[in-house]
Amino acid sequence: MQSSKCQNAKLQQWVKEAAELCRPEAIHWCDGSQAEYDTLMAQMVKVGMATPLDKRPNSFLFRSDPSDVARVEDRTYISYPHQEQAGPTNNWIEPDKLKGIMLDLYKGCMAGRTMYVIPFSMGPVGSPLAKIGVEITDSPYVVCNMHIMTRVGDRVLEVLGADGEYIPCLHSIGAPLQPGQADSSWPCAPIEQKYISHFPAENLIWSYGSGYGGNALLGKKCLALRIASAVARREGWMAEHMLILRLTSPEGRQYHVTGAFPSACGKTNLAMLLPTIKGWKVECIGDDIAWMKIGPDGRLYAINPEAGFFGVAPGTSYDSNPMAMDSIKENSIFTNCALTDDSDVWWEGMNGAPSHTIDWKGRDWTPDSKDVAAHANARFTAPASQCPIISTDWEKPEGVPIDIIIFGGRRASVVPLVAQAYDWDHGVFMGSTAASETTAANIGAVGNLRRDPFAMLPFCGYNMGDYFQHWFEMGDRLGAHAPKVFYVNWFRKTAEGKWLWPGFGDNSRVLKWMCERVDGKVGGRETPIGILPNEGDLDLTGLDLPAQDLQELLKVDAAAYQAEVPDMENHFAKFGDKLPGRLSAQLEALKKRLG
Ligand code: O2Y
Ligand code: MN
């Protein structure tokens, strides 16, 4: 039960108590080694849970239970003693009550299974910005994914030492095995028994019933966003749902950019973009989460706390994201993708459809089938180090200094291609009112406008009114060193439904304008919603963009914005007296500018 490598008595005690509660057949302390990964994968292949892929060395396909395919927002809880601490955007149950429910579920839940203890670091091991977590799980699939997505192993226990702090993350798939009972290939609990619970006042995570993605790989959304956002507020830094990239100009000047976009807005594609403008280069630092802290020089520094990508497979192709395609050539895990006859994975939007595959439910599939071959939320898990344009500085312990923060969403109309915030407060307003039209990949009806402040709606670990205030306070501390803030919309369409902007690599043209704005080298015009490029300010060299399309992309329709004001007012009203006065002032200023 004990590990000779773990000097931390508190951790040893927690593992003992978890074992007494969950009653596993065996306990395994993970060392993060390749041998450990290979052994677990071989076991999962043997029992039919994983399929090795001939076309991709050391890569495996998993098919989840059809009831366990995505994050379950309805079953995700932010549990503080008082509901107001969780705020209007989070599900809440009082901690004692929630723990009572979950303790009943955890009793004996690992019977017949091995309990794995995973010491992991979010952020480079030993970085001043890193945090240590320990996940206890009964899922070998989770262990292998955590190997890729975080830094696992003995080095973490060394840094933890005898009295270091860690965030305990207890996870069970919720499927005990009775003696002689046959296992299923993706055991999990029914939806009404799934709980993804966070106790931010105690830095504690309890997850039960799901083996999928953000519900089960607890370092990602649970620790690095929900718990970390609450820790960051207390400690005076920021945990954000943001990509991080470095842009280098032909002159060699480096700019670091973070970007927050709701799901299905191409965050991973932007993080790995190949610029179409001559001489400019992008390096990827992270595709999903940024932890940002003010450095000794007063600037904001960001690290990517993760070590891998857990990307959406459908729609990923050599057209949309060649760097992601190259990242997943080997050493990758695929979940809910289709299996081709030559033992490779396939998904909708990858390239031409094969004449036959086995679909994500294990059934024969042909292009005539009425269902999709890969689930819309099928995923790849790949080491970030395999991305051909991963930055040489992506693991720099102190992070990279941020020049530009981008917010965005998917809007077919109203919102122009790009606008710069007048100042930090205006930028906070842009982030707090960010909205996106829902797609098939989201919950709810397609085309609905969903306000997703800072793309943090499902990930903020405390009252979002307080979170808005924290952004203002960070801006006050940053002062003149604050990054410049922009809002983008790559998804503008004509009345006929045609994309107005080519997107992907051509988004570098918009990034270039932002960099030149930072340096005061390019123009812009003041509009009611922010500073927009004049038509000549964007570098459109080599791009065949009709003049009327450019006009439309850079148009500010004051009446259309005015029509959105009531929705913004309703959105803000939800936060009651937690809404910072500085946000109400921004809304009033916008109304005045709109006339
Ligand atoms: O469905 C899941 O469990 C994965 S959700 C996810 C994964 C990687 C990056 N972002 C997200 C997200 O929902 O924002
Ligand atoms: Mn995300």
PDB file of N, CA and C in Angstrom, residues 119-121 125 131-134 151-161:
ATOM      1  N   PRO A 119       1.221  10.572  -9.154  1.00  0.00           N
ATOM      2  CA  PRO A 119       1.746  11.900  -8.779  1.00  0.00           C
ATOM      3  C   PRO A 119       2.050  12.658 -10.067  1.00  0.00           C
ATOM      4  N   PHE A 120       1.511  13.872 -10.213  1.00  0.00           N
ATOM      5  CA  PHE A 120       1.733  14.606 -11.464  1.00  0.00           C
ATOM      6  C   PHE A 120       1.988  16.079 -11.190  1.00  0.00           C
ATOM      7  N   SER A 121       2.685  16.677 -12.141  1.00  0.00           N
ATOM      8  CA  SER A 121       2.943  18.115 -12.040  1.00  0.00           C
ATOM      9  C   SER A 121       2.220  18.812 -13.178  1.00  0.00           C
ATOM     10  N   VAL A 125       8.175  20.389 -14.033  1.00  0.00           N
ATOM     11  CA  VAL A 125       8.439  19.955 -12.659  1.00  0.00           C
ATOM     12  C   VAL A 125       9.399  20.939 -11.993  1.00  0.00           C
ATOM     13  N   LYS A 131       2.110  23.374 -10.194  1.00  0.00           N
ATOM     14  CA  LYS A 131       1.402  22.833  -9.022  1.00  0.00           C
ATOM     15  C   LYS A 131       1.434  21.311  -9.112  1.00  0.00           C
ATOM     16  N   ILE A 132       1.522  20.683  -7.950  1.00  0.00           N
ATOM     17  CA  ILE A 132       1.528  19.219  -7.915  1.00  0.00           C
ATOM     18  C   ILE A 132       0.134  18.711  -7.582  1.00  0.00           C
ATOM     19  N   GLY A 133      -0.284  17.677  -8.305  1.00  0.00           N
ATOM     20  CA  GLY A 133      -1.529  16.982  -8.001  1.00  0.00           C
ATOM     21  C   GLY A 133      -1.231  15.508  -7.825  1.00  0.00           C
ATOM     22  N   VAL A 134      -2.123  14.810  -7.150  1.00  0.00           N
ATOM     23  CA  VAL A 134      -2.032  13.342  -7.114  1.00  0.00           C
ATOM     24  C   VAL A 134      -3.417  12.820  -7.452  1.00  0.00           C
ATOM     25  N   ARG A 151       3.045  15.769 -16.391  1.00  0.00           N
ATOM     26  CA  ARG A 151       4.352  15.152 -16.067  1.00  0.00           C
ATOM     27  C   ARG A 151       4.125  14.250 -14.862  1.00  0.00           C
ATOM     28  N   VAL A 152       4.296  12.934 -15.081  1.00  0.00           N
ATOM     29  CA  VAL A 152       3.981  11.948 -14.046  1.00  0.00           C
ATOM     30  C   VAL A 152       5.259  11.309 -13.534  1.00  0.00           C
ATOM     31  N   GLY A 153       5.321  11.043 -12.242  1.00  0.00           N
ATOM     32  CA  GLY A 153       6.348  10.109 -11.792  1.00  0.00           C
ATOM     33  C   GLY A 153       7.176  10.502 -10.597  1.00  0.00           C
ATOM     34  N   ASP A 154       8.283   9.780 -10.459  1.00  0.00           N
ATOM     35  CA  ASP A 154       9.110   9.874  -9.260  1.00  0.00           C
ATOM     36  C   ASP A 154       9.671  11.277  -9.034  1.00  0.00           C
ATOM     37  N   ARG A 155       9.998  11.986 -10.124  1.00  0.00           N
ATOM     38  CA  ARG A 155      10.534  13.358 -10.006  1.00  0.00           C
ATOM     39  C   ARG A 155       9.549  14.247  -9.242  1.00  0.00           C
ATOM     40  N   VAL A 156       8.263  13.982  -9.465  1.00  0.00           N
ATOM     41  CA  VAL A 156       7.226  14.787  -8.803  1.00  0.00           C
ATOM     42  C   VAL A 156       7.242  14.492  -7.308  1.00  0.00           C
ATOM     43  N   LEU A 157       7.390  13.219  -6.957  1.00  0.00           N
ATOM     44  CA  LEU A 157       7.444  12.862  -5.531  1.00  0.00           C
ATOM     45  C   LEU A 157       8.667  13.491  -4.870  1.00  0.00           C
ATOM     46  N   GLU A 158       9.770  13.553  -5.617  1.00  0.00           N
ATOM     47  CA  GLU A 158      10.992  14.189  -5.064  1.00  0.00           C
ATOM     48  C   GLU A 158      10.728  15.665  -4.763  1.00  0.00           C
ATOM     49  N   VAL A 159      10.111  16.365  -5.725  1.00  0.00           N
ATOM     50  CA  VAL A 159       9.832  17.797  -5.511  1.00  0.00           C
ATOM     51  C   VAL A 159       8.824  17.968  -4.362  1.00  0.00           C
ATOM     52  N   LEU A 160       7.880  17.042  -4.267  1.00  0.00           N
ATOM     53  CA  LEU A 160       6.863  17.123  -3.207  1.00  0.00           C
ATOM     54  C   LEU A 160       7.520  16.999  -1.827  1.00  0.00           C
ATOM     55  N   GLY A 161       8.514  16.123  -1.753  1.00  0.00           N
ATOM     56  CA  GLY A 161       9.277  15.970  -0.503  1.00  0.00           C
ATOM     57  C   GLY A 161       8.400  15.512   0.645  1.00  0.00           C
TER      58      GLY A 161
END
